[in-house]
Structure formats: structure tokens, C-alpha cells
Amino acid sequence: MNTREGNGGWRQVGITKDLGETWTKHASATTAEGRLRNPFCQGILTSLFNTEEQSYEFGNDEKHALFFSNPNAGKRSHMTLKVSTDDGNTWSKGLLYDERWGMGYSAIYPIDKKHLGVFYESQHHYLHFIAVPYKEIFK
């Protein structure tokens, strides 16, 4: 589980192996490479697997990737897509897709084998949609 906390600093990550009866802190929450910013805003995480039935063109040989989107700076600015190929232990620096302030919630979903779709709220509650090549996120 990846959650925002009221601290305005870093997101909290917990794992469970018994369907939520008990939780432990994920190791990523304690390292600079594993932490994700939390500017008092929702973030979205999706997990994609390359399988025989479905193959994504990541531009490398990765079989599994986690993608994360949220504002990466205070005042809800610098909307960024990050990727992890080690189950969230470390994250890329990210691909900046909108640097304006006043950004908000986002949703991400694979739209085809080459692109991740990003639907997000911008200033004055306008809504935007972009298709981002996986290869660009991995750069």
C-alpha cells in the first residue's frame, strides 16, 4: 500500500502478507532512492508485467515495472512519471510532463503496447490527457 500522509514530506509504503491483518514498513520508505515525494496530493501507482499474452515495449528487457505519477514539488507542481524495476525499492528521477503549479490528481493506465496514458487535473480544474511512450519514461 502506497499512501499519502499529512506530513507533506514523503509517501508511506507498507506491505502485508496476510491480507491486511498485519503491516510492515517497506524498506523503500527509508532510503533516498526509494522515497516518493508527498506534496499533500494523491499519487497513482500501476504495475505492468510483460507476459506471453501481453507485451509492453519498455525499450529494454524488463519483465515488470511499477509506474508512479504525482506532483513532485511543493504547491502541487512538476507533475512527474517515475518508474521502478525492483518492486519500488528504487525509483527513477522521473519524466516531467507538466511543470506548472496548481496541479492535482492523476490517473495512469496502459493504452497500448507503446504508451502509458496519463489523465490529470491542472490549474483551474482543467483536465488533460497525454500518451507517453514507455521508452521516454525509462530514459
Short mmCIF file of C-alpha atoms in Angstrom, two decimals:
data_model
loop_
_atom_site.label_atom_id
_atom_site.label_comp_id
_atom_site.label_asym_id
_atom_site.label_seq_id
_atom_site.Cartn_x
_atom_site.Cartn_y
_atom_site.Cartn_z
CA MET A 1 0.00 0.00 0.00
CA ASN A 2 1.35 3.38 -1.00
CA THR A 3 -0.34 6.25 0.87
CA ARG A 4 -0.07 9.96 1.34
CA GLU A 5 0.41 11.16 4.87
CA GLY A 6 -0.38 14.56 6.32
CA ASN A 7 3.29 15.41 6.76
CA GLY A 8 3.83 16.97 3.33
CA GLY A 9 7.19 15.23 3.06
CA TRP A 10 7.30 11.63 1.88
CA ARG A 11 4.75 8.96 0.99
CA GLN A 12 4.41 5.95 3.29
CA VAL A 13 4.65 2.41 1.93
CA GLY A 14 3.51 -0.70 3.77
CA ILE A 15 3.36 -4.39 2.89
CA THR A 16 1.19 -7.21 4.16
CA LYS A 17 1.48 -10.95 3.69
CA ASP A 18 -1.74 -11.89 5.50
CA LEU A 19 -4.43 -9.92 3.65
CA GLY A 20 -4.08 -6.84 5.87
CA GLU A 21 -4.07 -8.42 9.31
CA THR A 22 -0.57 -7.06 9.92
CA TRP A 23 1.57 -4.49 8.13
CA THR A 24 5.28 -3.68 7.98
CA LYS A 25 7.02 -0.64 6.54
CA HIS A 26 8.50 -1.26 3.09
CA ALA A 27 12.28 -0.75 3.03
CA SER A 28 11.95 1.89 0.29
CA ALA A 29 10.42 4.39 2.72
CA THR A 30 13.77 4.76 4.50
CA THR A 31 16.12 5.35 1.53
CA ALA A 32 16.64 8.40 -0.66
CA GLU A 33 16.32 6.23 -3.79
CA GLY A 34 13.11 4.61 -2.61
CA ARG A 35 11.15 7.52 -1.16
CA LEU A 36 8.45 9.30 -3.13
CA ARG A 37 7.50 12.95 -2.51
CA ASN A 38 4.18 13.76 -0.89
CA PRO A 39 3.09 17.36 -1.60
CA PHE A 40 -0.33 16.95 0.06
CA CYS A 41 -1.75 15.34 -3.07
CA GLN A 42 -2.92 12.00 -4.37
CA GLY A 43 -0.48 9.81 -6.25
CA ILE A 44 -1.22 6.88 -8.54
CA LEU A 45 0.68 3.63 -8.93
CA THR A 46 0.26 0.91 -11.54
CA SER A 47 2.10 -2.35 -12.09
CA LEU A 48 2.73 -3.80 -15.56
CA PHE A 49 4.07 -7.25 -16.42
CA ASN A 50 5.37 -8.44 -19.78
CA THR A 51 3.82 -11.86 -20.38
CA GLU A 52 3.22 -14.15 -23.32
CA GLU A 53 -0.33 -12.77 -23.60
CA GLN A 54 0.57 -9.08 -23.23
CA SER A 55 3.85 -7.42 -24.09
CA TYR A 56 4.75 -3.77 -23.45
CA GLU A 57 7.56 -2.07 -25.35
CA PHE A 58 9.57 -0.62 -22.46
CA GLY A 59 12.66 -0.20 -24.64
CA ASN A 60 14.65 -2.64 -22.51
CA ASP A 61 14.42 -6.23 -21.28
CA GLU A 62 12.42 -5.53 -18.12
CA LYS A 63 9.64 -8.02 -17.40
CA HIS A 64 7.94 -5.96 -14.66
CA ALA A 65 7.70 -2.25 -13.92
CA LEU A 66 5.90 -0.03 -11.44
CA PHE A 67 4.85 3.40 -12.68
CA PHE A 68 4.01 6.30 -10.36
CA SER A 69 2.57 9.75 -11.06
CA ASN A 70 2.06 12.79 -8.83
CA PRO A 71 3.25 16.37 -8.33
CA ASN A 72 6.94 16.14 -7.44
CA ALA A 73 7.31 19.55 -5.78
CA GLY A 74 5.54 21.74 -3.27
CA LYS A 75 2.42 23.68 -4.20
CA ARG A 76 1.40 20.78 -6.43
CA SER A 77 3.77 21.44 -9.30
CA HIS A 78 6.11 19.44 -11.53
CA MET A 79 3.83 16.54 -12.49
CA THR A 80 6.19 13.62 -12.92
CA LEU A 81 6.11 9.98 -14.02
CA LYS A 82 8.57 7.69 -12.24
CA VAL A 83 9.41 4.05 -12.85
CA SER A 84 10.77 1.28 -10.65
CA THR A 85 12.00 -2.07 -11.89
CA ASP A 86 12.80 -3.51 -8.45
CA ASP A 87 9.36 -3.56 -6.81
CA GLY A 88 9.58 0.02 -5.55
CA ASN A 89 12.91 -0.26 -3.75
CA THR A 90 14.33 2.47 -6.01
CA TRP A 91 12.72 4.95 -8.40
CA SER A 92 13.89 6.86 -11.46
CA LYS A 93 14.34 10.61 -11.17
CA GLY A 94 11.23 10.85 -13.29
CA LEU A 95 9.90 12.29 -16.50
CA LEU A 96 8.47 15.79 -16.02
CA TYR A 97 5.26 16.12 -18.02
CA ASP A 98 3.87 19.42 -16.65
CA GLU A 99 5.81 21.91 -14.54
CA ARG A 100 3.04 24.43 -13.76
CA TRP A 101 1.80 24.96 -10.19
CA GLY A 102 -1.71 24.07 -9.08
CA MET A 103 -1.68 20.54 -10.46
CA GLY A 104 -3.75 17.84 -8.89
CA TYR A 105 -4.82 14.28 -9.15
CA SER A 106 -3.72 12.00 -11.95
CA ALA A 107 -4.64 8.58 -13.30
CA ILE A 108 -2.35 6.35 -15.35
CA TYR A 109 -3.20 3.31 -17.44
CA PRO A 110 -1.62 1.44 -20.36
CA ILE A 111 -3.34 2.47 -23.58
CA ASP A 112 -1.35 0.23 -25.92
CA LYS A 113 1.93 -1.69 -26.01
CA LYS A 114 3.96 1.51 -26.57
CA HIS A 115 2.22 4.16 -24.45
CA LEU A 116 1.10 4.90 -20.92
CA GLY A 117 -1.94 7.16 -20.74
CA VAL A 118 -1.93 10.00 -18.20
CA PHE A 119 -5.15 11.81 -17.29
CA TYR A 120 -4.56 14.69 -14.88
CA GLU A 121 -6.04 17.80 -13.32
CA SER A 122 -4.30 21.11 -13.94
CA GLN A 123 -4.80 24.73 -12.96
CA HIS A 124 -8.39 25.89 -12.55
CA HIS A 125 -9.58 22.26 -12.63
CA TYR A 126 -8.93 21.77 -16.34
CA LEU A 127 -8.41 18.13 -17.32
CA HIS A 128 -5.65 16.93 -19.65
CA PHE A 129 -4.79 13.63 -21.30
CA ILE A 130 -1.40 12.69 -22.73
CA ALA A 131 0.05 9.49 -24.17
CA VAL A 132 3.64 8.96 -23.04
CA PRO A 133 5.91 6.39 -24.71
CA TYR A 134 7.25 3.87 -22.19
CA LYS A 135 10.71 4.40 -23.67
CA GLU A 136 10.61 8.08 -22.61
CA ILE A 137 9.75 7.18 -19.02
CA PHE A 138 12.67 4.73 -18.86
CA LYS A 139 15.23 7.30 -20.17
#
